[in-house]
mmCIF file of C-alpha atoms in Angstrom:
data_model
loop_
_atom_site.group_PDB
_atom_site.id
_atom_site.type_symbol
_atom_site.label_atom_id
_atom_site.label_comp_id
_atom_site.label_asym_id
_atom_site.label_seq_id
_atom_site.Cartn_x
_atom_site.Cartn_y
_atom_site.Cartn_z
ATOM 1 C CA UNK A 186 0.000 0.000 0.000
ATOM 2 C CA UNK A 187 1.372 3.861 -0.882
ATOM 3 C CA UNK A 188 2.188 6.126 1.993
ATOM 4 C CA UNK A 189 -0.091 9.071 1.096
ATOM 5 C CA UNK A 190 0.894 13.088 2.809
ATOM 6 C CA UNK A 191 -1.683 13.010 6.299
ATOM 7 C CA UNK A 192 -0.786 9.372 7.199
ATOM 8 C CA UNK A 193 1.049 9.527 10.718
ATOM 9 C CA UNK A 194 3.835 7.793 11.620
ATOM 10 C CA UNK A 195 5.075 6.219 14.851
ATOM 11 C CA UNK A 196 8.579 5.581 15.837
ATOM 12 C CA UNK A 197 11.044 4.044 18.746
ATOM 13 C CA UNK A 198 14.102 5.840 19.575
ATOM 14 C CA UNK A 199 17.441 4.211 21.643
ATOM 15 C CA UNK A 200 18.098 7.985 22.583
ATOM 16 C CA UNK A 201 17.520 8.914 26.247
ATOM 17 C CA UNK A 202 14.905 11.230 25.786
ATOM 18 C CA UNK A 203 13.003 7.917 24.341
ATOM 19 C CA UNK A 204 13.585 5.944 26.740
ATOM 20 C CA UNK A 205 11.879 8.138 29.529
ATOM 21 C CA UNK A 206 8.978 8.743 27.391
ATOM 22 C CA UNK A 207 8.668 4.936 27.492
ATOM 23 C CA UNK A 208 9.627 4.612 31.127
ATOM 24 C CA UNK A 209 6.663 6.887 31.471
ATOM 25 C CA UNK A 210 4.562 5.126 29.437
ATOM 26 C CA UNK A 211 4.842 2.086 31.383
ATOM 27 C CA UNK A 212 4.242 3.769 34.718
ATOM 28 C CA UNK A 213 0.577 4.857 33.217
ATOM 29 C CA UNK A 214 0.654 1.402 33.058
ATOM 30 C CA UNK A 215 0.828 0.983 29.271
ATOM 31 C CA UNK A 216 3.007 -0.587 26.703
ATOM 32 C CA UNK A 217 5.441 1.776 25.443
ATOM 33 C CA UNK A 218 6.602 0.006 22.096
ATOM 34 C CA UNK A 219 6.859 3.710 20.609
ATOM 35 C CA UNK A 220 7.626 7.074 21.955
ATOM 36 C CA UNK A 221 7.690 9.210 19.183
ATOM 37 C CA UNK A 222 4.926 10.677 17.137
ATOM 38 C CA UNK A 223 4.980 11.978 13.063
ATOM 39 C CA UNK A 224 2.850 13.281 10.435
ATOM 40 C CA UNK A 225 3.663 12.953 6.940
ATOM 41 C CA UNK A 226 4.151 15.585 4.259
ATOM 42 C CA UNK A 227 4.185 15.263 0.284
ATOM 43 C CA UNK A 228 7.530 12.999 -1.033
ATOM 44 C CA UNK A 229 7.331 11.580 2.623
ATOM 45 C CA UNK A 230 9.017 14.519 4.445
ATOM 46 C CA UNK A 231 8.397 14.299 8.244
ATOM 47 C CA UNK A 232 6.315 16.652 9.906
ATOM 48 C CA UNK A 233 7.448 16.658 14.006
ATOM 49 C CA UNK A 234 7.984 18.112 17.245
ATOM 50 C CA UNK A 235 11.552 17.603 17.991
ATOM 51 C CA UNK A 236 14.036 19.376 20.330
ATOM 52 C CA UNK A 237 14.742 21.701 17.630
ATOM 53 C CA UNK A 238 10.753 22.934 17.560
ATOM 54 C CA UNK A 239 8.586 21.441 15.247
ATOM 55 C CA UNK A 240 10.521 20.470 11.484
ATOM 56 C CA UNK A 241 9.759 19.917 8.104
ATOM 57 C CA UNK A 242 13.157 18.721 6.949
ATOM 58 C CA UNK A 243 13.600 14.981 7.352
ATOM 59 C CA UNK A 244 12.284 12.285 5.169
ATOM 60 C CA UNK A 245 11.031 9.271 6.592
ATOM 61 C CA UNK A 246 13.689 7.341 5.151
ATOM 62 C CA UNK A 247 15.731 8.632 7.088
ATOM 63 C CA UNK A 248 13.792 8.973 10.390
ATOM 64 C CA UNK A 249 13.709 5.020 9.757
ATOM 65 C CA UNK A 250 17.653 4.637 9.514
ATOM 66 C CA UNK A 251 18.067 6.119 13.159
ATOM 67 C CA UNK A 252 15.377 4.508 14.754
ATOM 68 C CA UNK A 253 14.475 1.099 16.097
ATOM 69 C CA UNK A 254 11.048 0.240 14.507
ATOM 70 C CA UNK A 255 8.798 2.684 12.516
ATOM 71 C CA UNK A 256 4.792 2.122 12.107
ATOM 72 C CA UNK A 257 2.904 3.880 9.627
ATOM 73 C CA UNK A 258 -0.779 4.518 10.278
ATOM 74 C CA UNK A 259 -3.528 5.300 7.791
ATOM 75 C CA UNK A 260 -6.187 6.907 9.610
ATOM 76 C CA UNK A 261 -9.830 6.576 9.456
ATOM 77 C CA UNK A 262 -11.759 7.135 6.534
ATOM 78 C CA UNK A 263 -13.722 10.126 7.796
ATOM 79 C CA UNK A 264 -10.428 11.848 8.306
ATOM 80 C CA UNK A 265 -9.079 14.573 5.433
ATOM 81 C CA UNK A 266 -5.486 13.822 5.352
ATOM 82 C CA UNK A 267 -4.859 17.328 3.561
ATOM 83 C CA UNK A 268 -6.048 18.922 6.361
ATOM 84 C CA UNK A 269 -3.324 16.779 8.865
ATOM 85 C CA UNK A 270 -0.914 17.985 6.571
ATOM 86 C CA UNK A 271 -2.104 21.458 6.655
ATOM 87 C CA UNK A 272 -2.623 21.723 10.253
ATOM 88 C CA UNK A 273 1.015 20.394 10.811
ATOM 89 C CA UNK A 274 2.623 22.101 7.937
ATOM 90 C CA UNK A 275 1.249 25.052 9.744
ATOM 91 C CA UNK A 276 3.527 24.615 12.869
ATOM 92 C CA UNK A 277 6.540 24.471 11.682
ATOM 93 C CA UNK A 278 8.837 26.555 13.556
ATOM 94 C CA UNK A 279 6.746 26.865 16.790
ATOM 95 C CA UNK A 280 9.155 25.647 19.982
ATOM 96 C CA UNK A 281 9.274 22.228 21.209
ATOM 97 C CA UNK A 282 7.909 21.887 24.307
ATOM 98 C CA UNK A 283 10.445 20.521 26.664
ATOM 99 C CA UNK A 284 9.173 22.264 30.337
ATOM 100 C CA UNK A 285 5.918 20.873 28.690
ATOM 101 C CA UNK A 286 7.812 16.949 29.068
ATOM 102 C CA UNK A 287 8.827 17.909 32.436
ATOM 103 C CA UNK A 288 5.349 18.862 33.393
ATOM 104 C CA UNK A 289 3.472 15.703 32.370
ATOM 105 C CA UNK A 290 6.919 14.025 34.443
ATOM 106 C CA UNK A 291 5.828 15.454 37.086
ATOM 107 C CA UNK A 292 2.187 14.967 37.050
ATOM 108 C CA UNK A 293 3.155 11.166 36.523
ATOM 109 C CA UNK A 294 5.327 10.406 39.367
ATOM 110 C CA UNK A 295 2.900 12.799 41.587
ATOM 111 C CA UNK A 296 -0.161 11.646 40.580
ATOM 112 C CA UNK A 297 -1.547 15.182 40.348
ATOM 113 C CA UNK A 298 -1.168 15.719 43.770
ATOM 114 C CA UNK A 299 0.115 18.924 42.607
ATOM 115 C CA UNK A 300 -1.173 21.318 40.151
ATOM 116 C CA UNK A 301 0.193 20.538 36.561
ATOM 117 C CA UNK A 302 2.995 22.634 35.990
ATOM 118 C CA UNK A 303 3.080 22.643 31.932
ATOM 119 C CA UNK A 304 0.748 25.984 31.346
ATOM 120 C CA UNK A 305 1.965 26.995 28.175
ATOM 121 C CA UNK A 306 3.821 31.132 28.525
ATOM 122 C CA UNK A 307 4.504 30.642 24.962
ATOM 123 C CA UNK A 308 3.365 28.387 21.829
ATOM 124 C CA UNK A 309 4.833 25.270 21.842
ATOM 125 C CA UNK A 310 4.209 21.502 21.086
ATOM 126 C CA UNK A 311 5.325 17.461 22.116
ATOM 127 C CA UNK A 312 4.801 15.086 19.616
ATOM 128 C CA UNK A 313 2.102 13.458 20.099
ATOM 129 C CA UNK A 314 -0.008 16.581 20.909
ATOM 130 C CA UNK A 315 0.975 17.801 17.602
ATOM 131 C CA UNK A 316 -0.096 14.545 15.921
ATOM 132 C CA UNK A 317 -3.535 14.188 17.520
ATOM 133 C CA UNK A 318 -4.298 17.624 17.072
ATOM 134 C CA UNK A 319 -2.965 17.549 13.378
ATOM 135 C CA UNK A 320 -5.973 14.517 13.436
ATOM 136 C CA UNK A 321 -8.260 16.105 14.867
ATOM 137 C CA UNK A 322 -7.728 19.259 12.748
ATOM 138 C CA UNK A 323 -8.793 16.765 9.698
ATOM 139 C CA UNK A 324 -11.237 15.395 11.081
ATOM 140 C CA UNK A 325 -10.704 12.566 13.951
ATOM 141 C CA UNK A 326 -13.069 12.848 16.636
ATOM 142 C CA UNK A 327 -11.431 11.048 19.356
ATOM 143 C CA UNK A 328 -12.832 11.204 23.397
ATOM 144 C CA UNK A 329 -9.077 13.779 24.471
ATOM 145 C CA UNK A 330 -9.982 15.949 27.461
ATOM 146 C CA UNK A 331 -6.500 17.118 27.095
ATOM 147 C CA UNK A 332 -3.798 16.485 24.248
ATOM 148 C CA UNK A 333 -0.496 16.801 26.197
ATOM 149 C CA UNK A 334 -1.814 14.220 28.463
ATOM 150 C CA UNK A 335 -1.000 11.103 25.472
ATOM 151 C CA UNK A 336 1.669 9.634 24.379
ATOM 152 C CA UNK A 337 2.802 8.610 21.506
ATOM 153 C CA UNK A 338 1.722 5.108 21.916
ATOM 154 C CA UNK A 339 -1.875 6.046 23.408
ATOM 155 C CA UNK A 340 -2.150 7.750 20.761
ATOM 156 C CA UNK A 341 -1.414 5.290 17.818
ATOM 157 C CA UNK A 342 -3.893 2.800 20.119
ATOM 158 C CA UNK A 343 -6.820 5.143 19.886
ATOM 159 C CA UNK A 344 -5.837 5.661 16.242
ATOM 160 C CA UNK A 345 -5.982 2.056 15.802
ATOM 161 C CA UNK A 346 -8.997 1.328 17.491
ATOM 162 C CA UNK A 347 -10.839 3.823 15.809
ATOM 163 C CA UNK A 348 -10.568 2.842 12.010
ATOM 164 C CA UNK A 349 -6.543 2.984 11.499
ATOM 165 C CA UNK A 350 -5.261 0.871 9.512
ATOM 166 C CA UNK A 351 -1.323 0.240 9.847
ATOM 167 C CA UNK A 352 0.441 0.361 6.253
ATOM 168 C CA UNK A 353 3.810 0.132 6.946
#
């Protein structure tokens, strides 16, 4: 099957910054096979939120070559993948939002017990925010109270269960 622009992409990194989005993945008491969310542009360029702010300027080729596993996700039908790509395309060069990482850290290992500590001062986006929102932006009607509180692989679950279809 063809990777059309507006599929999504999911991806598992051996960096650090990987591995603690996993480690906090499985102390929500999930799986954590990914940690690392993507939309994808025309001529599969990658559309992400990296440390850099969120980037137009890798191809998934060669997100693939320094990463563990990649998953590509077609998602539902009712979904307009033109406007995933236009949503994202649309944030490129807004920050990343580290402080936001720490944040959702901290709301982990306290259980809330204190008030969340990621209220955005300035725009900014994780990953996986950026790629449900990007969905929802074309069309994904998913049950989110609040974006930043996913991760990449609750995400790609609710995509799944929903009417996504992996491709790759």
């Amino acid at each position: 099957m063809d990777i059309e622009p507006g599929y999504v992409g999911f991806s598992r990194s051996p960096d650090l910054m990987g591995k603690l989005i996993r480690l906090g993945e499985h102390l929500s008491g999930g799986v954590g096979e990914v940690n690392h969310m993507f939309v994808l542009d025309e001529n599969e360029r990658v559309i992400q939120a990296e440390m850099r702010g969120v980037t137009n300027r890798m191809f998934l080729s060669d997100l693939r070559e320094i990463n563990e596993s990649v998953t590509i996700v077609k998602p539902p039908p009712e979904v307009r993948l033109s406007d995933v790509v236009k949503f994202a395309n649309s944030q490129v060069g807004i920050c990343y939002g580290l402080w936001t990482d720490v944040g959702i850290g901290i709301d982990m290992v306290t259980w809330q017990w204190v008030p969340a500590l990621r209220g955005a001062r300035k725009p900014s986006w994780i990953c996986s925010a950026l790629g449900g929102e990007s969905l929802r932006f074309g069309g994904w009607l998913n049950n989110c109270i609040d974006i930043y509180t996913r991760t990449p692989q609750q995400v790609k679950d609710a995509l799944l269960t929903s009417g996504g279809v992996v491709v790759g």
